[in-house]
mmCIF file of C-alpha atoms in Angstrom:
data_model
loop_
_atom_site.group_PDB
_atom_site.id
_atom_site.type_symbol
_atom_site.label_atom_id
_atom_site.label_comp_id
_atom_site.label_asym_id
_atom_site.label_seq_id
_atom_site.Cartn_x
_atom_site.Cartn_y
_atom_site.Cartn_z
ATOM 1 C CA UNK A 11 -5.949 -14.108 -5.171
ATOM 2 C CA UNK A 12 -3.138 -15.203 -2.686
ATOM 3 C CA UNK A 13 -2.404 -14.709 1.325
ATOM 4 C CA UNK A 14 0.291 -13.559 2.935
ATOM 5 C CA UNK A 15 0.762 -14.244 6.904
ATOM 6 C CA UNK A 16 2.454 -11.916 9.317
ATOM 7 C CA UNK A 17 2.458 -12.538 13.230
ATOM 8 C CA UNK A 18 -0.064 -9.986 14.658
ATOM 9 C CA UNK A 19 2.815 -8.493 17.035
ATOM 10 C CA UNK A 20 6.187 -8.304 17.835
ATOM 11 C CA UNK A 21 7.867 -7.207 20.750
ATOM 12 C CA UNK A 22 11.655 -6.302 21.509
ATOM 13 C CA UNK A 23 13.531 -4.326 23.896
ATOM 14 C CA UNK A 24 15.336 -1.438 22.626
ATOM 15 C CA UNK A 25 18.579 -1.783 21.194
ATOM 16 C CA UNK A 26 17.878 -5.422 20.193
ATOM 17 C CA UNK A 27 16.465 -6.665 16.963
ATOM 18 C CA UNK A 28 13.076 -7.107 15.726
ATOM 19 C CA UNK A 29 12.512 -9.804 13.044
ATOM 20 C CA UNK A 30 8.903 -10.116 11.494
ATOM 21 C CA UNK A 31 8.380 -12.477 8.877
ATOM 22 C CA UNK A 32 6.206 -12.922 5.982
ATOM 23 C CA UNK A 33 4.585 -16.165 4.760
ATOM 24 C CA UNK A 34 3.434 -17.317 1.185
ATOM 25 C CA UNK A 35 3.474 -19.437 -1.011
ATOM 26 C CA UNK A 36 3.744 -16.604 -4.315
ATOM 27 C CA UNK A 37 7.245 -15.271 -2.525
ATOM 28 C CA UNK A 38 8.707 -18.565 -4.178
ATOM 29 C CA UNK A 39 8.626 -16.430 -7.356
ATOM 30 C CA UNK A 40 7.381 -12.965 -6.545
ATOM 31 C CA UNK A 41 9.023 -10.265 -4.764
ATOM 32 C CA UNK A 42 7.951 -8.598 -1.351
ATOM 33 C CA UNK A 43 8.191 -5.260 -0.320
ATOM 34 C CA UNK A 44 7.553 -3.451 3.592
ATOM 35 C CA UNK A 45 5.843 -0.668 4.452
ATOM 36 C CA UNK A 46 5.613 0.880 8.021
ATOM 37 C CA UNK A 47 2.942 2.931 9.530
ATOM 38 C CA UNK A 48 2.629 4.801 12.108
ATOM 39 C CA UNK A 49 -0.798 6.063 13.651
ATOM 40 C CA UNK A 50 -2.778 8.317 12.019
ATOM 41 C CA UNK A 51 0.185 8.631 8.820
ATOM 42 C CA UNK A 52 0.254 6.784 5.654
ATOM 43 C CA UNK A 53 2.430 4.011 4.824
ATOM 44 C CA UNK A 54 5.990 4.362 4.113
ATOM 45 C CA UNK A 55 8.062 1.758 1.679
ATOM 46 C CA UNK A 56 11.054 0.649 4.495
ATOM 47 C CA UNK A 57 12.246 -1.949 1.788
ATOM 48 C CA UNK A 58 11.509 -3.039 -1.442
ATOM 49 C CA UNK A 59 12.155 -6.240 -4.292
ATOM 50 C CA UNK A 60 13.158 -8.411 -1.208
ATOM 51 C CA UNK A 61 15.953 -6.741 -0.034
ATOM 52 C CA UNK A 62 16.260 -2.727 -1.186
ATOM 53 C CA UNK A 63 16.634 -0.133 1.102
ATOM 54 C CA UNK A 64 14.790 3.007 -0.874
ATOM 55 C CA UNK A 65 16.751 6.577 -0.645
ATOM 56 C CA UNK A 66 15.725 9.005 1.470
ATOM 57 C CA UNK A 67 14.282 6.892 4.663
ATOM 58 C CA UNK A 68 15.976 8.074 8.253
ATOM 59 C CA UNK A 69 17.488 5.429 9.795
ATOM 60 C CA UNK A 70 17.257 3.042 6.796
ATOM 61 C CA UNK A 71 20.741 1.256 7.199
ATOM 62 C CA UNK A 72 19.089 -0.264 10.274
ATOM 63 C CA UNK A 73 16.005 -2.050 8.227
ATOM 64 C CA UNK A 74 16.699 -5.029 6.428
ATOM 65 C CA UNK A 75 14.923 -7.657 4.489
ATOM 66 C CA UNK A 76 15.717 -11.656 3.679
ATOM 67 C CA UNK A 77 13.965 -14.352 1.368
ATOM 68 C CA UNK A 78 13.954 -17.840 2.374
ATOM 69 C CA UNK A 79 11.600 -20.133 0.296
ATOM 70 C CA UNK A 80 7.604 -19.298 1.280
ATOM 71 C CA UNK A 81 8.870 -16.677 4.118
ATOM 72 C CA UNK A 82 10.553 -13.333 3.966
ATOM 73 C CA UNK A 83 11.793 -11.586 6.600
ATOM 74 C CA UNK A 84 12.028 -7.832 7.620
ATOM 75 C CA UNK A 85 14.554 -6.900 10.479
ATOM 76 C CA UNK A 86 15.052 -4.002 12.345
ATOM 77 C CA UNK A 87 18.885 -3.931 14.112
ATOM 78 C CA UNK A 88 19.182 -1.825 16.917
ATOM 79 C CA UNK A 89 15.145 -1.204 17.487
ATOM 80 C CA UNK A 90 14.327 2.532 19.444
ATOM 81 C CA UNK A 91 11.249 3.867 19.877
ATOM 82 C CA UNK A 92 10.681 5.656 16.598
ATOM 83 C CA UNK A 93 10.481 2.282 14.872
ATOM 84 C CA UNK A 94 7.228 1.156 16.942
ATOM 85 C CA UNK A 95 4.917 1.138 14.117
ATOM 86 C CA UNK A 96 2.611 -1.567 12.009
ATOM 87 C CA UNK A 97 4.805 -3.267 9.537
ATOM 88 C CA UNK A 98 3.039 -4.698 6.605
ATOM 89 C CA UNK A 99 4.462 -6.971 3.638
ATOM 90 C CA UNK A 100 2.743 -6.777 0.097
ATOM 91 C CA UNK A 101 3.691 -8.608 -2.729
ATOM 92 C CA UNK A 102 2.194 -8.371 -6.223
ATOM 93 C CA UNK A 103 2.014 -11.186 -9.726
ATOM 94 C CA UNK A 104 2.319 -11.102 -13.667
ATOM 95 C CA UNK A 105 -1.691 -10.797 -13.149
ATOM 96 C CA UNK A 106 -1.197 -7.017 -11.703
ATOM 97 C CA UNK A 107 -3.454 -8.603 -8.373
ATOM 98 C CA UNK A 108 -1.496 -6.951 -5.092
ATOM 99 C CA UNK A 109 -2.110 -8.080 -2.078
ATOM 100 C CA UNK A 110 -1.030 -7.376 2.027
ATOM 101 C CA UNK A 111 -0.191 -9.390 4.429
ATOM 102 C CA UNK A 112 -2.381 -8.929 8.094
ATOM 103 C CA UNK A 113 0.346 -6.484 9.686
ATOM 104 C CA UNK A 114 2.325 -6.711 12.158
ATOM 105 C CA UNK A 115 2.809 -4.532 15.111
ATOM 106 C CA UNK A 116 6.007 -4.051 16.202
ATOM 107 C CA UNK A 117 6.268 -2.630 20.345
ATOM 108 C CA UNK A 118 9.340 -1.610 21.546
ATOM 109 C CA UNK A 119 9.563 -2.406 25.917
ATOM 110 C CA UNK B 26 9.263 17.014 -3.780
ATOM 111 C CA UNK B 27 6.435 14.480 -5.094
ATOM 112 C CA UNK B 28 3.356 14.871 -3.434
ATOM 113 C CA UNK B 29 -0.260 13.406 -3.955
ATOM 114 C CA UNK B 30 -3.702 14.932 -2.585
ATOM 115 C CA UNK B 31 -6.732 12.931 -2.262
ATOM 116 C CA UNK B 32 -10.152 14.570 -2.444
ATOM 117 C CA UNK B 33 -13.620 13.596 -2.368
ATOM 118 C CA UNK B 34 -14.177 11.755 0.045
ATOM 119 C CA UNK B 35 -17.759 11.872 2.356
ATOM 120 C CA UNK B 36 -20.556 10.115 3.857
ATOM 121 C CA UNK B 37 -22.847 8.527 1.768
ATOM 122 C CA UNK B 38 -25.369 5.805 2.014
ATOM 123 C CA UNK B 39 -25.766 2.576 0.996
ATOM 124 C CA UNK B 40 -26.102 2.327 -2.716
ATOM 125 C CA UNK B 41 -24.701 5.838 -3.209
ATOM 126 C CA UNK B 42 -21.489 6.703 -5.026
ATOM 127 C CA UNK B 43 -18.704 8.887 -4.888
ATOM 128 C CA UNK B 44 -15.945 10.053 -6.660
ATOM 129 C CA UNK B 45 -12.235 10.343 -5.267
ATOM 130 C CA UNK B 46 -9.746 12.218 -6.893
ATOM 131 C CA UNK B 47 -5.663 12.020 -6.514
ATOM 132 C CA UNK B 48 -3.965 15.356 -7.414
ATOM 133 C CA UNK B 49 -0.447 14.176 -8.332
ATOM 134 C CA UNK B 50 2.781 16.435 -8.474
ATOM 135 C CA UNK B 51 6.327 16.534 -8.132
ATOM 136 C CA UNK B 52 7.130 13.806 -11.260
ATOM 137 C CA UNK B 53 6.159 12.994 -14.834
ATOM 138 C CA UNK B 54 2.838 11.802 -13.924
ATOM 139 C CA UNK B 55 1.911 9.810 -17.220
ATOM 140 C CA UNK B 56 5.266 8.037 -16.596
ATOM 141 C CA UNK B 57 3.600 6.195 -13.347
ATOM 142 C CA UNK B 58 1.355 3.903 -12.647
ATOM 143 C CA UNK B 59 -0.933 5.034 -10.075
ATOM 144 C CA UNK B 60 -3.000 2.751 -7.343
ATOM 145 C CA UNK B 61 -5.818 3.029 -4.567
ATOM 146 C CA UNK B 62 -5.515 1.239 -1.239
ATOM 147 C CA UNK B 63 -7.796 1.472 1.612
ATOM 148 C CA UNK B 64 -7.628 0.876 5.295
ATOM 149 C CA UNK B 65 -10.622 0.461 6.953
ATOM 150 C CA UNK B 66 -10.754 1.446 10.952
ATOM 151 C CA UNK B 67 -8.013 -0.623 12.985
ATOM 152 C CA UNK B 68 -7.610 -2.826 10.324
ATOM 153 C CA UNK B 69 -5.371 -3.394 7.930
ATOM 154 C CA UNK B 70 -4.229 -2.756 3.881
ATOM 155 C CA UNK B 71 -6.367 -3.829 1.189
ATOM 156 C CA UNK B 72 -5.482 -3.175 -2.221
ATOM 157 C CA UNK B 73 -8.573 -1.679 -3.858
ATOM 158 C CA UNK B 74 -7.396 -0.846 -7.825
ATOM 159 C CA UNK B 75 -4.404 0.103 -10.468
ATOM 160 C CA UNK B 76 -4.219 1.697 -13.456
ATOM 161 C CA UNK B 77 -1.189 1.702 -15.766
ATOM 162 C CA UNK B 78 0.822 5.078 -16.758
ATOM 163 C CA UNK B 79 -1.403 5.451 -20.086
ATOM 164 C CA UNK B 80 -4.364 4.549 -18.523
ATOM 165 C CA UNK B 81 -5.136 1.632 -21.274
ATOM 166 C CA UNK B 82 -5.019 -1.078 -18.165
ATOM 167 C CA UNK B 83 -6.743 -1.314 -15.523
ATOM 168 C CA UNK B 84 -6.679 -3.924 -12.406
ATOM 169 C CA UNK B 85 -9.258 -4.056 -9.540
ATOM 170 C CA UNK B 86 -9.598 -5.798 -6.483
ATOM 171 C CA UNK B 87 -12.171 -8.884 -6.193
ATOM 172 C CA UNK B 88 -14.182 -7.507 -3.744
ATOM 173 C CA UNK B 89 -14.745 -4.014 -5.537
ATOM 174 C CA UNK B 90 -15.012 -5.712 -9.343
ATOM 175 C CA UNK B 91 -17.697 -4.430 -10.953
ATOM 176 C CA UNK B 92 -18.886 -1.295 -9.093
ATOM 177 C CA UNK B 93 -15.433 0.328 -8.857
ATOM 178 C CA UNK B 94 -13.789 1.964 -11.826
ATOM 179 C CA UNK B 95 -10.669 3.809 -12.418
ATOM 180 C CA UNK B 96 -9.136 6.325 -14.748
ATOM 181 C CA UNK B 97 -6.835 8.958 -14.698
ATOM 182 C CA UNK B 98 -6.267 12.192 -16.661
ATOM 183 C CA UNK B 99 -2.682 13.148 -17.464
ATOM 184 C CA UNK B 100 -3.111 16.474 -18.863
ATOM 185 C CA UNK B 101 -4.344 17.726 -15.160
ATOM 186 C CA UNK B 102 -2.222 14.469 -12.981
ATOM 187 C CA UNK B 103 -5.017 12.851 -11.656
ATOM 188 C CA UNK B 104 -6.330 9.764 -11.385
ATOM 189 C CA UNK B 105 -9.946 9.220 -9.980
ATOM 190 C CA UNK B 106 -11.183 6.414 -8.481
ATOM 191 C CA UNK B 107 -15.389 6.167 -9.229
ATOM 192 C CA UNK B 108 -16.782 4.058 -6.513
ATOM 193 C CA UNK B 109 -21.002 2.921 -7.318
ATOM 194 C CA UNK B 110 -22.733 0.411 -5.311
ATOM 195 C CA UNK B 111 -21.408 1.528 -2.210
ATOM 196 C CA UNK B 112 -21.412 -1.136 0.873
ATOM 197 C CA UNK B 113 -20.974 -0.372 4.306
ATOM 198 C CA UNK B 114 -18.060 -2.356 4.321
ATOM 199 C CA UNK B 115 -16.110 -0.146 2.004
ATOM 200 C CA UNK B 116 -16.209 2.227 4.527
ATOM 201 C CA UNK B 117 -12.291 3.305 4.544
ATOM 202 C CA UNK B 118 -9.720 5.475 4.429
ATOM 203 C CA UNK B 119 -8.675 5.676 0.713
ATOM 204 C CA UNK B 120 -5.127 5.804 -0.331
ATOM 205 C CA UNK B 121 -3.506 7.022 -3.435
ATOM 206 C CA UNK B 122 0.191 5.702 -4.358
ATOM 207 C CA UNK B 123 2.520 5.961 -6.863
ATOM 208 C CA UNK B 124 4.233 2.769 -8.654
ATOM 209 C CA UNK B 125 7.524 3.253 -9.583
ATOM 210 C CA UNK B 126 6.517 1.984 -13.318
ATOM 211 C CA UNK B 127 4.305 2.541 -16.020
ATOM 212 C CA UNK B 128 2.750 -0.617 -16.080
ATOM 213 C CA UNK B 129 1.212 -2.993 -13.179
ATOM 214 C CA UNK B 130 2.731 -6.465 -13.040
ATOM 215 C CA UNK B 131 4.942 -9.285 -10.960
ATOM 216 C CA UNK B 132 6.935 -6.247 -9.248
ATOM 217 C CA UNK B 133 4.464 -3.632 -8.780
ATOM 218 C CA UNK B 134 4.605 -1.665 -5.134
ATOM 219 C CA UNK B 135 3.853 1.302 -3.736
ATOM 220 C CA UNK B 136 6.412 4.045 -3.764
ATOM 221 C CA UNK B 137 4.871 7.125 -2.265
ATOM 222 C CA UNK B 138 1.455 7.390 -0.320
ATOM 223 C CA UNK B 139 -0.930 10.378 -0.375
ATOM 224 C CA UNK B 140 -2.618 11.288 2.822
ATOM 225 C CA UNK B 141 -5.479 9.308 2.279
ATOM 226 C CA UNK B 142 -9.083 10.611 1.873
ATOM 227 C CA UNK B 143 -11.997 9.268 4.169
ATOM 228 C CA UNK B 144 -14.769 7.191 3.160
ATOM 229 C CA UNK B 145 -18.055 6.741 5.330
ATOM 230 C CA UNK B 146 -20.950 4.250 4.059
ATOM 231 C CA UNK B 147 -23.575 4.101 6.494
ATOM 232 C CA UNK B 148 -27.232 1.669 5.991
#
């Protein structure tokens, strides 16, 4: 098995942007993918392989992802109140083991 | 419109089992391979098991090995999750999601989520 670490919470003030980030030592060589979720709903994909926006998300162009060595990063530009939500990052290897990182949760001021 | 429905969940005791159920539709189910992920109360995701689009591979969590099992029938496009040896600590809410692939490997993630189905073990 493997851990990934996300910052318990994140806070921004509308309009600005939210960065959470994603540590590991398996994102040297696997991807990572983002899910949000909001209360009492089931996880949505927000971006996949890194970097992919999937189809069909509202508001998608504003969520973004980055990989930088052991950290990836997920950023929100332009944060309103429909994006408070816990953000979690998953990532998967060649062994078909998946794991999640903590969450984060994301408040918007 | 793809959609997945979980079933079967319920209270049980300690040592009990049950047996969840993912009713898949909207895609070429067999195409997919299909996952469980729970979320127990206020906390987080776990991954619990996979199972590739054919069903000949299978992939389970650590903490579940051995008293979990998965399978899935494509004729109907469902995939079950058989949970024996139940702890209180796999009290959860039980997801069902959709990989975007037939098989389970390096890039495997969750494309579409069910609703989730609740689990209750209690001592």
């Amino acid at each position: 098995s493997y851990e990934l670490t996300q910052p318990p919470s994140v806070s921004v003030s509308p309009g600005q942007t939210a960065r959470i980030t994603c540590s590991g030592d398996s994102l040297t060589k696997q991807y990572a993918y983002w899910y949000q979720q909001k209360p009492g709903q089931a996880p949505v994909l927000v971006i996949y392989k890194d970097s992919e926006r999937p189809s069909g998300i509202p508001g998608r162009e504003r969520f973004s992802g980055s990989s930088s060595g052991t950290t990836v990063t997920l950023s929100i530009t332009g944060v309103q109140a429909e994006d408070e939500a816990d953000y979690y990052c998953q990532s998967s290897d060649s062994s078909g083991t998946l794991a999640f990182g903590g969450g984060t949760k994301l408040t918007v001021l | 419109e793809e959609q997945l429905l979980e079933s079967g969940g319920g209270s049980v005791q300690r040592g009990g089992s049950l047996r969840l159920s993912c009713a898949a539709s909207g895609f070429t189910f067999g195409d997919y391979a299909m996952s469980w992920v729970r979320q127990s109360q206020g906390k987080g995701l776990e991954w619990v098991s996979s199972i590739s689009g054919s069903g000949g591979s299978l992939y389970f969590a650590d903490s579940v090995k051995g008293r979990f099992t998965i399978s899935r029938d494509n004729s109907k496009n469902t995939v079950f999750l058989q949970m024996n040896s139940l702890r209180v600590e796999d009290s959860a809410i039980y997801y069902c999601a959709k990989v975007p692939a037939p098989i389970v490997g390096a890039t495997t993630y969750f494309q579409h989520w069910g609703q989730g189905t609740l689990v209750t073990v209690s001592s």
